Amino acid sequence: MIRCFRAFMMCMSMFCAIPCPYKKWDEDARPLMTLFLPAVGLWIGVLWFALGFVLRLLHAPAPVSAFLLCAYPFLVTGGMHMDGYLDVTDAVKSWRDLDERRRILKDPNVGSFAVIAAILLILCQFSLFLSAKEDANLYALILIPTVSRATAGLCVTVLRPLSTSEYAGTYRRGVKRSHVIALSVVLAISAALGFVFLGKAGFASLAVIAGYLWMLRRAFKSLDGMSGDISGYALTVGELCGIAVFALI
C-alpha cells in the first residue's frame, strides 16, 4: 500500500502542474506509476468540471469561458503533453528518413510545422468551447482526461518503445501482466460509466480513444516505436476529439 501511495504521488508530481506536497521518489514504485495515470486524469477532470461549473454559475461571457476552459488542460499539465505534440508534429511532418525524424523529435528547437499545428489546435479547441451548447454536460470534462490517461497508460505499457527513448522503456521495466489487465479494466469501466451516467455525452470517451489511437498509429509508424512525446501527441488530439463531442452533441 505504501508503494502504491508513493507511485500515485510520483505520478501526480510528474504529470500534473498542481503542487504535490509529497516529494519522495521511490524507484521501486516506478513500474506502478502508469496504473495511476487514470487517477491523475480523474483529478484533472474534476477540477476542469469545477471550473466549468463556476463559470456557468457566474454567467461568464462565452468567450471568457471558452478561453479558460481551453487553456486549462494545457496549464494544469505544465504544457507537458503540448510539448510532445509539438515535437512529434515537427518530426512526422519533416518527411525525412527515420534517423532524421528521430533526431528532429529530440531537437529542443521548435519548427514551423509545430507552430502552425499548435495554433490550429488551440484555435480549434477554443472554437469548440465557444460553440458548446449552454446545456452541454459538464461531467464529460471529468470523463475526457480520465479516459485519455487510461488509454495512454495502457499504450505506454504494452507497445514497443523507441530505441532512443528512455521514457517509455523505463515505465515498461517491472510491469506485470496484471498491470495491463488493470489498465484495460479501468479504461473499459470509464468508457462504460460515461454512457451509463452521461447518456449521449458518453460518446466523448469513444472519441478520445479513437483520436488517441488514430494519432498514435500515425506517429508509431513514422518513428517506429513508442515514447512519452508520442503519447503526449496522441493524448492532446484524443482530448480534442472528446471536447468536440462535449461541445457539439
JSON list of C-alpha atoms in Angstrom, two decimals:
[
{"chain": "A", "resi": 1, "resn": "MET", "atom": "CA", "xyz": [0.00, 0.00, 0.00]},
{"chain": "A", "resi": 2, "resn": "ILE", "atom": "CA", "xyz": [2.83, 2.39, 0.83]},
{"chain": "A", "resi": 3, "resn": "ARG", "atom": "CA", "xyz": [4.43, 1.72, -2.55]},
{"chain": "A", "resi": 4, "resn": "CYS", "atom": "CA", "xyz": [1.11, 2.33, -4.31]},
{"chain": "A", "resi": 5, "resn": "PHE", "atom": "CA", "xyz": [0.72, 5.62, -2.46]},
{"chain": "A", "resi": 6, "resn": "ARG", "atom": "CA", "xyz": [4.22, 6.65, -3.46]},
{"chain": "A", "resi": 7, "resn": "ALA", "atom": "CA", "xyz": [3.55, 5.68, -7.08]},
{"chain": "A", "resi": 8, "resn": "PHE", "atom": "CA", "xyz": [0.40, 7.81, -7.08]},
{"chain": "A", "resi": 9, "resn": "MET", "atom": "CA", "xyz": [2.18, 10.80, -5.59]},
{"chain": "A", "resi": 10, "resn": "MET", "atom": "CA", "xyz": [5.06, 10.41, -8.03]},
{"chain": "A", "resi": 11, "resn": "CYS", "atom": "CA", "xyz": [2.58, 10.24, -10.89]},
{"chain": "A", "resi": 12, "resn": "MET", "atom": "CA", "xyz": [0.81, 13.36, -9.65]},
{"chain": "A", "resi": 13, "resn": "SER", "atom": "CA", "xyz": [4.01, 15.34, -9.29]},
{"chain": "A", "resi": 14, "resn": "MET", "atom": "CA", "xyz": [5.28, 14.31, -12.73]},
{"chain": "A", "resi": 15, "resn": "PHE", "atom": "CA", "xyz": [2.13, 14.63, -14.84]},
{"chain": "A", "resi": 16, "resn": "CYS", "atom": "CA", "xyz": [0.26, 17.44, -13.12]},
{"chain": "A", "resi": 17, "resn": "ALA", "atom": "CA", "xyz": [1.47, 21.01, -12.54]},
{"chain": "A", "resi": 18, "resn": "ILE", "atom": "CA", "xyz": [-0.57, 21.40, -9.35]},
{"chain": "A", "resi": 19, "resn": "PRO", "atom": "CA", "xyz": [1.95, 21.38, -6.47]},
{"chain": "A", "resi": 20, "resn": "CYS", "atom": "CA", "xyz": [2.23, 18.00, -4.78]},
{"chain": "A", "resi": 21, "resn": "PRO", "atom": "CA", "xyz": [3.16, 18.01, -1.07]},
{"chain": "A", "resi": 22, "resn": "TYR", "atom": "CA", "xyz": [4.79, 14.56, -1.25]},
{"chain": "A", "resi": 23, "resn": "LYS", "atom": "CA", "xyz": [8.25, 14.86, -2.82]},
{"chain": "A", "resi": 24, "resn": "LYS", "atom": "CA", "xyz": [9.88, 11.48, -2.10]},
{"chain": "A", "resi": 25, "resn": "TRP", "atom": "CA", "xyz": [10.92, 9.40, -5.10]},
{"chain": "A", "resi": 26, "resn": "ASP", "atom": "CA", "xyz": [10.83, 5.60, -4.84]},
{"chain": "A", "resi": 27, "resn": "GLU", "atom": "CA", "xyz": [12.49, 3.88, -7.79]},
{"chain": "A", "resi": 28, "resn": "ASP", "atom": "CA", "xyz": [10.84, 0.57, -6.85]},
{"chain": "A", "resi": 29, "resn": "ALA", "atom": "CA", "xyz": [7.42, 2.22, -7.26]},
{"chain": "A", "resi": 30, "resn": "ARG", "atom": "CA", "xyz": [8.15, 3.45, -10.79]},
{"chain": "A", "resi": 31, "resn": "PRO", "atom": "CA", "xyz": [6.57, 0.44, -12.59]},
{"chain": "A", "resi": 32, "resn": "LEU", "atom": "CA", "xyz": [3.30, 1.18, -10.76]},
{"chain": "A", "resi": 33, "resn": "MET", "atom": "CA", "xyz": [3.08, 4.78, -11.95]},
{"chain": "A", "resi": 34, "resn": "THR", "atom": "CA", "xyz": [1.19, 4.05, -15.17]},
{"chain": "A", "resi": 35, "resn": "LEU", "atom": "CA", "xyz": [-1.54, 2.37, -13.10]},
{"chain": "A", "resi": 36, "resn": "PHE", "atom": "CA", "xyz": [-2.29, 5.74, -11.52]},
{"chain": "A", "resi": 37, "resn": "LEU", "atom": "CA", "xyz": [-2.44, 7.79, -14.71]},
{"chain": "A", "resi": 38, "resn": "PRO", "atom": "CA", "xyz": [-6.26, 7.43, -14.83]},
{"chain": "A", "resi": 39, "resn": "ALA", "atom": "CA", "xyz": [-6.42, 8.71, -11.22]},
{"chain": "A", "resi": 40, "resn": "VAL", "atom": "CA", "xyz": [-4.38, 11.77, -12.22]},
{"chain": "A", "resi": 41, "resn": "GLY", "atom": "CA", "xyz": [-6.74, 12.24, -15.15]},
{"chain": "A", "resi": 42, "resn": "LEU", "atom": "CA", "xyz": [-9.71, 11.97, -12.81]},
{"chain": "A", "resi": 43, "resn": "TRP", "atom": "CA", "xyz": [-8.29, 14.67, -10.54]},
{"chain": "A", "resi": 44, "resn": "ILE", "atom": "CA", "xyz": [-7.60, 16.94, -13.52]},
{"chain": "A", "resi": 45, "resn": "GLY", "atom": "CA", "xyz": [-11.10, 16.25, -14.82]},
{"chain": "A", "resi": 46, "resn": "VAL", "atom": "CA", "xyz": [-12.81, 17.07, -11.52]},
{"chain": "A", "resi": 47, "resn": "LEU", "atom": "CA", "xyz": [-11.08, 20.45, -11.43]},
{"chain": "A", "resi": 48, "resn": "TRP", "atom": "CA", "xyz": [-11.96, 21.05, -15.09]},
{"chain": "A", "resi": 49, "resn": "PHE", "atom": "CA", "xyz": [-15.60, 20.29, -14.29]},
{"chain": "A", "resi": 50, "resn": "ALA", "atom": "CA", "xyz": [-15.45, 22.62, -11.26]},
{"chain": "A", "resi": 51, "resn": "LEU", "atom": "CA", "xyz": [-14.06, 25.42, -13.43]},
{"chain": "A", "resi": 52, "resn": "GLY", "atom": "CA", "xyz": [-16.85, 24.96, -15.97]},
{"chain": "A", "resi": 53, "resn": "PHE", "atom": "CA", "xyz": [-19.48, 24.82, -13.23]},
{"chain": "A", "resi": 54, "resn": "VAL", "atom": "CA", "xyz": [-18.27, 28.06, -11.62]},
{"chain": "A", "resi": 55, "resn": "LEU", "atom": "CA", "xyz": [-18.11, 29.84, -14.97]},
{"chain": "A", "resi": 56, "resn": "ARG", "atom": "CA", "xyz": [-21.66, 28.71, -15.77]},
{"chain": "A", "resi": 57, "resn": "LEU", "atom": "CA", "xyz": [-22.84, 29.71, -12.29]},
{"chain": "A", "resi": 58, "resn": "LEU", "atom": "CA", "xyz": [-21.37, 33.19, -12.72]},
{"chain": "A", "resi": 59, "resn": "HIS", "atom": "CA", "xyz": [-22.81, 33.54, -16.23]},
{"chain": "A", "resi": 60, "resn": "ALA", "atom": "CA", "xyz": [-19.35, 34.40, -17.51]},
{"chain": "A", "resi": 61, "resn": "PRO", "atom": "CA", "xyz": [-19.23, 35.73, -21.08]},
{"chain": "A", "resi": 62, "resn": "ALA", "atom": "CA", "xyz": [-18.95, 32.92, -23.60]},
{"chain": "A", "resi": 63, "resn": "PRO", "atom": "CA", "xyz": [-15.52, 33.99, -24.95]},
{"chain": "A", "resi": 64, "resn": "VAL", "atom": "CA", "xyz": [-14.11, 34.17, -21.42]},
{"chain": "A", "resi": 65, "resn": "SER", "atom": "CA", "xyz": [-15.46, 30.74, -20.52]},
{"chain": "A", "resi": 66, "resn": "ALA", "atom": "CA", "xyz": [-14.16, 29.29, -23.78]},
{"chain": "A", "resi": 67, "resn": "PHE", "atom": "CA", "xyz": [-10.71, 30.77, -23.22]},
{"chain": "A", "resi": 68, "resn": "LEU", "atom": "CA", "xyz": [-10.39, 29.46, -19.66]},
{"chain": "A", "resi": 69, "resn": "LEU", "atom": "CA", "xyz": [-11.75, 26.01, -20.46]},
{"chain": "A", "resi": 70, "resn": "CYS", "atom": "CA", "xyz": [-9.47, 25.82, -23.49]},
{"chain": "A", "resi": 71, "resn": "ALA", "atom": "CA", "xyz": [-6.35, 26.93, -21.61]},
{"chain": "A", "resi": 72, "resn": "TYR", "atom": "CA", "xyz": [-6.94, 24.78, -18.51]},
{"chain": "A", "resi": 73, "resn": "PRO", "atom": "CA", "xyz": [-5.72, 21.37, -19.81]},
{"chain": "A", "resi": 74, "resn": "PHE", "atom": "CA", "xyz": [-2.51, 22.92, -21.13]},
{"chain": "A", "resi": 75, "resn": "LEU", "atom": "CA", "xyz": [-1.81, 24.86, -17.94]},
{"chain": "A", "resi": 76, "resn": "VAL", "atom": "CA", "xyz": [-2.68, 22.09, -15.47]},
{"chain": "A", "resi": 77, "resn": "THR", "atom": "CA", "xyz": [-0.14, 19.77, -17.10]},
{"chain": "A", "resi": 78, "resn": "GLY", "atom": "CA", "xyz": [2.55, 22.42, -17.39]},
{"chain": "A", "resi": 79, "resn": "GLY", "atom": "CA", "xyz": [2.40, 22.10, -21.16]},
{"chain": "A", "resi": 80, "resn": "MET", "atom": "CA", "xyz": [3.92, 18.61, -20.99]},
{"chain": "A", "resi": 81, "resn": "HIS", "atom": "CA", "xyz": [1.60, 16.96, -23.50]},
{"chain": "A", "resi": 82, "resn": "MET", "atom": "CA", "xyz": [1.62, 20.00, -25.77]},
{"chain": "A", "resi": 83, "resn": "ASP", "atom": "CA", "xyz": [5.41, 19.74, -25.83]},
{"chain": "A", "resi": 84, "resn": "GLY", "atom": "CA", "xyz": [5.10, 16.17, -27.09]},
{"chain": "A", "resi": 85, "resn": "TYR", "atom": "CA", "xyz": [2.54, 17.29, -29.65]},
{"chain": "A", "resi": 86, "resn": "LEU", "atom": "CA", "xyz": [4.95, 19.93, -30.98]},
{"chain": "A", "resi": 87, "resn": "ASP", "atom": "CA", "xyz": [7.97, 17.62, -31.08]},
{"chain": "A", "resi": 88, "resn": "VAL", "atom": "CA", "xyz": [6.18, 14.78, -32.84]},
{"chain": "A", "resi": 89, "resn": "THR", "atom": "CA", "xyz": [4.49, 17.09, -35.32]},
{"chain": "A", "resi": 90, "resn": "ASP", "atom": "CA", "xyz": [7.86, 18.50, -36.37]},
{"chain": "A", "resi": 91, "resn": "ALA", "atom": "CA", "xyz": [9.33, 15.02, -36.71]},
{"chain": "A", "resi": 92, "resn": "VAL", "atom": "CA", "xyz": [6.44, 13.41, -38.60]},
{"chain": "A", "resi": 93, "resn": "LYS", "atom": "CA", "xyz": [5.86, 16.38, -40.90]},
{"chain": "A", "resi": 94, "resn": "SER", "atom": "CA", "xyz": [9.52, 16.59, -41.89]},
{"chain": "A", "resi": 95, "resn": "TRP", "atom": "CA", "xyz": [9.10, 13.57, -44.21]},
{"chain": "A", "resi": 96, "resn": "ARG", "atom": "CA", "xyz": [12.79, 12.73, -43.73]},
{"chain": "A", "resi": 97, "resn": "ASP", "atom": "CA", "xyz": [14.34, 9.31, -43.20]},
{"chain": "A", "resi": 98, "resn": "LEU", "atom": "CA", "xyz": [13.83, 7.53, -39.85]},
{"chain": "A", "resi": 99, "resn": "ASP", "atom": "CA", "xyz": [17.11, 8.60, -38.26]},
{"chain": "A", "resi": 100, "resn": "GLU", "atom": "CA", "xyz": [16.48, 12.23, -39.15]},
{"chain": "A", "resi": 101, "resn": "ARG", "atom": "CA", "xyz": [12.89, 12.11, -37.89]},
{"chain": "A", "resi": 102, "resn": "ARG", "atom": "CA", "xyz": [14.15, 10.76, -34.56]},
{"chain": "A", "resi": 103, "resn": "ARG", "atom": "CA", "xyz": [16.80, 13.47, -34.42]},
{"chain": "A", "resi": 104, "resn": "ILE", "atom": "CA", "xyz": [14.15, 16.14, -35.01]},
{"chain": "A", "resi": 105, "resn": "LEU", "atom": "CA", "xyz": [12.00, 14.56, -32.28]},
{"chain": "A", "resi": 106, "resn": "LYS", "atom": "CA", "xyz": [14.79, 15.23, -29.76]},
{"chain": "A", "resi": 107, "resn": "ASP", "atom": "CA", "xyz": [15.67, 18.67, -31.12]},
{"chain": "A", "resi": 108, "resn": "PRO", "atom": "CA", "xyz": [14.77, 21.34, -28.49]},
{"chain": "A", "resi": 109, "resn": "ASN", "atom": "CA", "xyz": [14.11, 23.91, -31.20]},
{"chain": "A", "resi": 110, "resn": "VAL", "atom": "CA", "xyz": [10.53, 24.41, -32.42]},
{"chain": "A", "resi": 111, "resn": "GLY", "atom": "CA", "xyz": [9.98, 24.18, -36.16]},
{"chain": "A", "resi": 112, "resn": "SER", "atom": "CA", "xyz": [7.40, 25.85, -38.38]},
{"chain": "A", "resi": 113, "resn": "PHE", "atom": "CA", "xyz": [5.24, 22.72, -38.63]},
{"chain": "A", "resi": 114, "resn": "ALA", "atom": "CA", "xyz": [4.88, 22.62, -34.84]},
{"chain": "A", "resi": 115, "resn": "VAL", "atom": "CA", "xyz": [3.98, 26.32, -34.61]},
{"chain": "A", "resi": 116, "resn": "ILE", "atom": "CA", "xyz": [1.29, 26.01, -37.27]},
{"chain": "A", "resi": 117, "resn": "ALA", "atom": "CA", "xyz": [-0.10, 22.83, -35.71]},
{"chain": "A", "resi": 118, "resn": "ALA", "atom": "CA", "xyz": [-0.20, 24.40, -32.23]},
{"chain": "A", "resi": 119, "resn": "ILE", "atom": "CA", "xyz": [-2.08, 27.46, -33.49]},
{"chain": "A", "resi": 120, "resn": "LEU", "atom": "CA", "xyz": [-4.61, 25.30, -35.31]},
{"chain": "A", "resi": 121, "resn": "LEU", "atom": "CA", "xyz": [-5.06, 23.03, -32.29]},
{"chain": "A", "resi": 122, "resn": "ILE", "atom": "CA", "xyz": [-5.66, 25.89, -29.87]},
{"chain": "A", "resi": 123, "resn": "LEU", "atom": "CA", "xyz": [-8.00, 27.72, -32.26]},
{"chain": "A", "resi": 124, "resn": "CYS", "atom": "CA", "xyz": [-9.96, 24.52, -32.79]},
{"chain": "A", "resi": 125, "resn": "GLN", "atom": "CA", "xyz": [-10.22, 23.82, -29.06]},
{"chain": "A", "resi": 126, "resn": "PHE", "atom": "CA", "xyz": [-11.23, 27.41, -28.30]},
{"chain": "A", "resi": 127, "resn": "SER", "atom": "CA", "xyz": [-13.82, 27.38, -31.11]},
{"chain": "A", "resi": 128, "resn": "LEU", "atom": "CA", "xyz": [-15.35, 24.17, -29.82]},
{"chain": "A", "resi": 129, "resn": "PHE", "atom": "CA", "xyz": [-15.76, 25.53, -26.29]},
{"chain": "A", "resi": 130, "resn": "LEU", "atom": "CA", "xyz": [-17.15, 28.77, -27.71]},
{"chain": "A", "resi": 131, "resn": "SER", "atom": "CA", "xyz": [-19.66, 26.77, -29.75]},
{"chain": "A", "resi": 132, "resn": "ALA", "atom": "CA", "xyz": [-20.69, 24.49, -26.89]},
{"chain": "A", "resi": 133, "resn": "LYS", "atom": "CA", "xyz": [-24.37, 24.39, -26.08]},
{"chain": "A", "resi": 134, "resn": "GLU", "atom": "CA", "xyz": [-25.50, 26.11, -22.90]},
{"chain": "A", "resi": 135, "resn": "ASP", "atom": "CA", "xyz": [-26.68, 22.78, -21.50]},
{"chain": "A", "resi": 136, "resn": "ALA", "atom": "CA", "xyz": [-23.60, 20.82, -22.56]},
{"chain": "A", "resi": 137, "resn": "ASN", "atom": "CA", "xyz": [-22.94, 18.11, -19.98]},
{"chain": "A", "resi": 138, "resn": "LEU", "atom": "CA", "xyz": [-20.01, 19.36, -17.91]},
{"chain": "A", "resi": 139, "resn": "TYR", "atom": "CA", "xyz": [-19.48, 15.91, -16.42]},
{"chain": "A", "resi": 140, "resn": "ALA", "atom": "CA", "xyz": [-17.90, 14.97, -19.75]},
{"chain": "A", "resi": 141, "resn": "LEU", "atom": "CA", "xyz": [-14.96, 17.14, -18.69]},
{"chain": "A", "resi": 142, "resn": "ILE", "atom": "CA", "xyz": [-14.28, 14.61, -15.93]},
{"chain": "A", "resi": 143, "resn": "LEU", "atom": "CA", "xyz": [-14.51, 11.71, -18.35]},
{"chain": "A", "resi": 144, "resn": "ILE", "atom": "CA", "xyz": [-12.22, 13.08, -21.08]},
{"chain": "A", "resi": 145, "resn": "PRO", "atom": "CA", "xyz": [-8.88, 13.31, -19.18]},
{"chain": "A", "resi": 146, "resn": "THR", "atom": "CA", "xyz": [-9.60, 10.10, -17.26]},
{"chain": "A", "resi": 147, "resn": "VAL", "atom": "CA", "xyz": [-10.11, 8.07, -20.42]},
{"chain": "A", "resi": 148, "resn": "SER", "atom": "CA", "xyz": [-7.22, 9.74, -22.26]},
{"chain": "A", "resi": 149, "resn": "ARG", "atom": "CA", "xyz": [-4.77, 8.83, -19.49]},
{"chain": "A", "resi": 150, "resn": "ALA", "atom": "CA", "xyz": [-6.12, 5.32, -19.11]},
{"chain": "A", "resi": 151, "resn": "THR", "atom": "CA", "xyz": [-5.54, 4.85, -22.84]},
{"chain": "A", "resi": 152, "resn": "ALA", "atom": "CA", "xyz": [-2.08, 6.42, -22.59]},
{"chain": "A", "resi": 153, "resn": "GLY", "atom": "CA", "xyz": [-1.10, 4.24, -19.66]},
{"chain": "A", "resi": 154, "resn": "LEU", "atom": "CA", "xyz": [-2.15, 1.09, -21.47]},
{"chain": "A", "resi": 155, "resn": "CYS", "atom": "CA", "xyz": [-0.34, 2.01, -24.70]},
{"chain": "A", "resi": 156, "resn": "VAL", "atom": "CA", "xyz": [2.87, 3.07, -22.98]},
{"chain": "A", "resi": 157, "resn": "THR", "atom": "CA", "xyz": [2.83, -0.21, -21.08]},
{"chain": "A", "resi": 158, "resn": "VAL", "atom": "CA", "xyz": [2.26, -2.62, -23.97]},
{"chain": "A", "resi": 159, "resn": "LEU", "atom": "CA", "xyz": [3.85, -1.00, -27.03]},
{"chain": "A", "resi": 160, "resn": "ARG", "atom": "CA", "xyz": [7.47, -1.38, -28.06]},
{"chain": "A", "resi": 161, "resn": "PRO", "atom": "CA", "xyz": [9.39, 1.78, -27.10]},
{"chain": "A", "resi": 162, "resn": "LEU", "atom": "CA", "xyz": [11.64, 3.78, -29.37]},
{"chain": "A", "resi": 163, "resn": "SER", "atom": "CA", "xyz": [15.20, 2.50, -29.18]},
{"chain": "A", "resi": 164, "resn": "THR", "atom": "CA", "xyz": [16.22, 6.10, -28.41]},
{"chain": "A", "resi": 165, "resn": "SER", "atom": "CA", "xyz": [13.53, 6.66, -25.76]},
{"chain": "A", "resi": 166, "resn": "GLU", "atom": "CA", "xyz": [14.38, 6.35, -22.08]},
{"chain": "A", "resi": 167, "resn": "TYR", "atom": "CA", "xyz": [10.85, 7.34, -21.08]},
{"chain": "A", "resi": 168, "resn": "ALA", "atom": "CA", "xyz": [8.66, 4.59, -22.48]},
{"chain": "A", "resi": 169, "resn": "GLY", "atom": "CA", "xyz": [11.27, 1.89, -21.87]},
{"chain": "A", "resi": 170, "resn": "THR", "atom": "CA", "xyz": [11.67, 2.95, -18.25]},
{"chain": "A", "resi": 171, "resn": "TYR", "atom": "CA", "xyz": [7.99, 2.51, -17.48]},
{"chain": "A", "resi": 172, "resn": "ARG", "atom": "CA", "xyz": [7.90, -0.95, -19.06]},
{"chain": "A", "resi": 173, "resn": "ARG", "atom": "CA", "xyz": [10.51, -2.35, -16.70]},
{"chain": "A", "resi": 174, "resn": "GLY", "atom": "CA", "xyz": [8.96, -4.37, -13.92]},
{"chain": "A", "resi": 175, "resn": "VAL", "atom": "CA", "xyz": [5.50, -4.16, -15.47]},
{"chain": "A", "resi": 176, "resn": "LYS", "atom": "CA", "xyz": [3.40, -7.29, -14.95]},
{"chain": "A", "resi": 177, "resn": "ARG", "atom": "CA", "xyz": [0.53, -8.72, -16.93]},
{"chain": "A", "resi": 178, "resn": "SER", "atom": "CA", "xyz": [-1.76, -7.76, -14.06]},
{"chain": "A", "resi": 179, "resn": "HIS", "atom": "CA", "xyz": [-0.89, -4.10, -14.70]},
{"chain": "A", "resi": 180, "resn": "VAL", "atom": "CA", "xyz": [-2.05, -4.40, -18.30]},
{"chain": "A", "resi": 181, "resn": "ILE", "atom": "CA", "xyz": [-5.25, -6.11, -17.20]},
{"chain": "A", "resi": 182, "resn": "ALA", "atom": "CA", "xyz": [-5.90, -3.46, -14.55]},
{"chain": "A", "resi": 183, "resn": "LEU", "atom": "CA", "xyz": [-5.46, -0.59, -17.01]},
{"chain": "A", "resi": 184, "resn": "SER", "atom": "CA", "xyz": [-7.69, -2.36, -19.55]},
{"chain": "A", "resi": 185, "resn": "VAL", "atom": "CA", "xyz": [-10.41, -2.80, -16.93]},
{"chain": "A", "resi": 186, "resn": "VAL", "atom": "CA", "xyz": [-10.17, 0.84, -15.81]},
{"chain": "A", "resi": 187, "resn": "LEU", "atom": "CA", "xyz": [-10.42, 2.01, -19.41]},
{"chain": "A", "resi": 188, "resn": "ALA", "atom": "CA", "xyz": [-13.43, -0.20, -20.12]},
{"chain": "A", "resi": 189, "resn": "ILE", "atom": "CA", "xyz": [-15.20, 0.84, -16.91]},
{"chain": "A", "resi": 190, "resn": "SER", "atom": "CA", "xyz": [-14.52, 4.54, -17.51]},
{"chain": "A", "resi": 191, "resn": "ALA", "atom": "CA", "xyz": [-15.95, 4.34, -21.02]},
{"chain": "A", "resi": 192, "resn": "ALA", "atom": "CA", "xyz": [-18.95, 2.30, -19.90]},
{"chain": "A", "resi": 193, "resn": "LEU", "atom": "CA", "xyz": [-19.77, 4.61, -16.98]},
{"chain": "A", "resi": 194, "resn": "GLY", "atom": "CA", "xyz": [-19.76, 7.52, -19.38]},
{"chain": "A", "resi": 195, "resn": "PHE", "atom": "CA", "xyz": [-22.72, 6.04, -21.23]},
{"chain": "A", "resi": 196, "resn": "VAL", "atom": "CA", "xyz": [-24.49, 4.96, -18.05]},
{"chain": "A", "resi": 197, "resn": "PHE", "atom": "CA", "xyz": [-24.36, 8.38, -16.37]},
{"chain": "A", "resi": 198, "resn": "LEU", "atom": "CA", "xyz": [-23.90, 10.84, -19.23]},
{"chain": "A", "resi": 199, "resn": "GLY", "atom": "CA", "xyz": [-26.07, 9.39, -21.97]},
{"chain": "A", "resi": 200, "resn": "LYS", "atom": "CA", "xyz": [-25.01, 10.59, -25.42]},
{"chain": "A", "resi": 201, "resn": "ALA", "atom": "CA", "xyz": [-22.19, 12.64, -23.84]},
{"chain": "A", "resi": 202, "resn": "GLY", "atom": "CA", "xyz": [-20.61, 9.27, -23.11]},
{"chain": "A", "resi": 203, "resn": "PHE", "atom": "CA", "xyz": [-19.56, 9.19, -26.75]},
{"chain": "A", "resi": 204, "resn": "ALA", "atom": "CA", "xyz": [-16.81, 11.59, -25.66]},
{"chain": "A", "resi": 205, "resn": "SER", "atom": "CA", "xyz": [-14.92, 8.61, -24.25]},
{"chain": "A", "resi": 206, "resn": "LEU", "atom": "CA", "xyz": [-15.04, 6.76, -27.57]},
{"chain": "A", "resi": 207, "resn": "ALA", "atom": "CA", "xyz": [-13.94, 9.91, -29.37]},
{"chain": "A", "resi": 208, "resn": "VAL", "atom": "CA", "xyz": [-10.95, 10.24, -27.03]},
{"chain": "A", "resi": 209, "resn": "ILE", "atom": "CA", "xyz": [-9.91, 6.62, -27.58]},
{"chain": "A", "resi": 210, "resn": "ALA", "atom": "CA", "xyz": [-10.39, 6.85, -31.35]},
{"chain": "A", "resi": 211, "resn": "GLY", "atom": "CA", "xyz": [-8.46, 10.12, -31.59]},
{"chain": "A", "resi": 212, "resn": "TYR", "atom": "CA", "xyz": [-5.64, 8.81, -29.43]},
{"chain": "A", "resi": 213, "resn": "LEU", "atom": "CA", "xyz": [-5.26, 5.57, -31.39]},
{"chain": "A", "resi": 214, "resn": "TRP", "atom": "CA", "xyz": [-5.51, 7.37, -34.72]},
{"chain": "A", "resi": 215, "resn": "MET", "atom": "CA", "xyz": [-2.65, 9.73, -33.93]},
{"chain": "A", "resi": 216, "resn": "LEU", "atom": "CA", "xyz": [-0.69, 7.02, -32.12]},
{"chain": "A", "resi": 217, "resn": "ARG", "atom": "CA", "xyz": [-0.78, 4.79, -35.19]},
{"chain": "A", "resi": 218, "resn": "ARG", "atom": "CA", "xyz": [0.50, 7.61, -37.36]},
{"chain": "A", "resi": 219, "resn": "ALA", "atom": "CA", "xyz": [3.36, 8.56, -35.03]},
{"chain": "A", "resi": 220, "resn": "PHE", "atom": "CA", "xyz": [4.28, 4.99, -34.10]},
{"chain": "A", "resi": 221, "resn": "LYS", "atom": "CA", "xyz": [4.54, 4.04, -37.78]},
{"chain": "A", "resi": 222, "resn": "SER", "atom": "CA", "xyz": [6.55, 7.15, -38.65]},
{"chain": "A", "resi": 223, "resn": "LEU", "atom": "CA", "xyz": [9.01, 6.88, -35.75]},
{"chain": "A", "resi": 224, "resn": "ASP", "atom": "CA", "xyz": [8.99, 3.09, -35.35]},
{"chain": "A", "resi": 225, "resn": "GLY", "atom": "CA", "xyz": [8.28, 2.91, -31.64]},
{"chain": "A", "resi": 226, "resn": "MET", "atom": "CA", "xyz": [6.55, 4.44, -28.62]},
{"chain": "A", "resi": 227, "resn": "SER", "atom": "CA", "xyz": [7.75, 7.31, -26.46]},
{"chain": "A", "resi": 228, "resn": "GLY", "atom": "CA", "xyz": [6.46, 9.85, -23.96]},
{"chain": "A", "resi": 229, "resn": "ASP", "atom": "CA", "xyz": [6.35, 12.51, -26.67]},
{"chain": "A", "resi": 230, "resn": "ILE", "atom": "CA", "xyz": [4.25, 10.27, -28.89]},
{"chain": "A", "resi": 231, "resn": "SER", "atom": "CA", "xyz": [1.86, 9.58, -26.02]},
{"chain": "A", "resi": 232, "resn": "GLY", "atom": "CA", "xyz": [1.52, 13.33, -25.39]},
{"chain": "A", "resi": 233, "resn": "TYR", "atom": "CA", "xyz": [0.93, 13.92, -29.09]},
{"chain": "A", "resi": 234, "resn": "ALA", "atom": "CA", "xyz": [-1.83, 11.32, -29.24]},
{"chain": "A", "resi": 235, "resn": "LEU", "atom": "CA", "xyz": [-3.36, 12.38, -25.91]},
{"chain": "A", "resi": 236, "resn": "THR", "atom": "CA", "xyz": [-3.64, 16.02, -26.99]},
{"chain": "A", "resi": 237, "resn": "VAL", "atom": "CA", "xyz": [-5.54, 15.13, -30.16]},
{"chain": "A", "resi": 238, "resn": "GLY", "atom": "CA", "xyz": [-7.60, 12.48, -28.39]},
{"chain": "A", "resi": 239, "resn": "GLU", "atom": "CA", "xyz": [-8.82, 15.01, -25.84]},
{"chain": "A", "resi": 240, "resn": "LEU", "atom": "CA", "xyz": [-9.62, 17.45, -28.64]},
{"chain": "A", "resi": 241, "resn": "CYS", "atom": "CA", "xyz": [-11.87, 14.78, -30.16]},
{"chain": "A", "resi": 242, "resn": "GLY", "atom": "CA", "xyz": [-13.57, 14.31, -26.80]},
{"chain": "A", "resi": 243, "resn": "ILE", "atom": "CA", "xyz": [-14.10, 18.06, -26.48]},
{"chain": "A", "resi": 244, "resn": "ALA", "atom": "CA", "xyz": [-15.72, 18.06, -29.93]},
{"chain": "A", "resi": 245, "resn": "VAL", "atom": "CA", "xyz": [-18.29, 15.54, -28.72]},
{"chain": "A", "resi": 246, "resn": "PHE", "atom": "CA", "xyz": [-18.85, 17.51, -25.49]},
{"chain": "A", "resi": 247, "resn": "ALA", "atom": "CA", "xyz": [-19.42, 20.73, -27.43]},
{"chain": "A", "resi": 248, "resn": "LEU", "atom": "CA", "xyz": [-21.41, 19.54, -30.42]},
{"chain": "A", "resi": 249, "resn": "ILE", "atom": "CA", "xyz": [-23.53, 16.56, -29.37]}
]
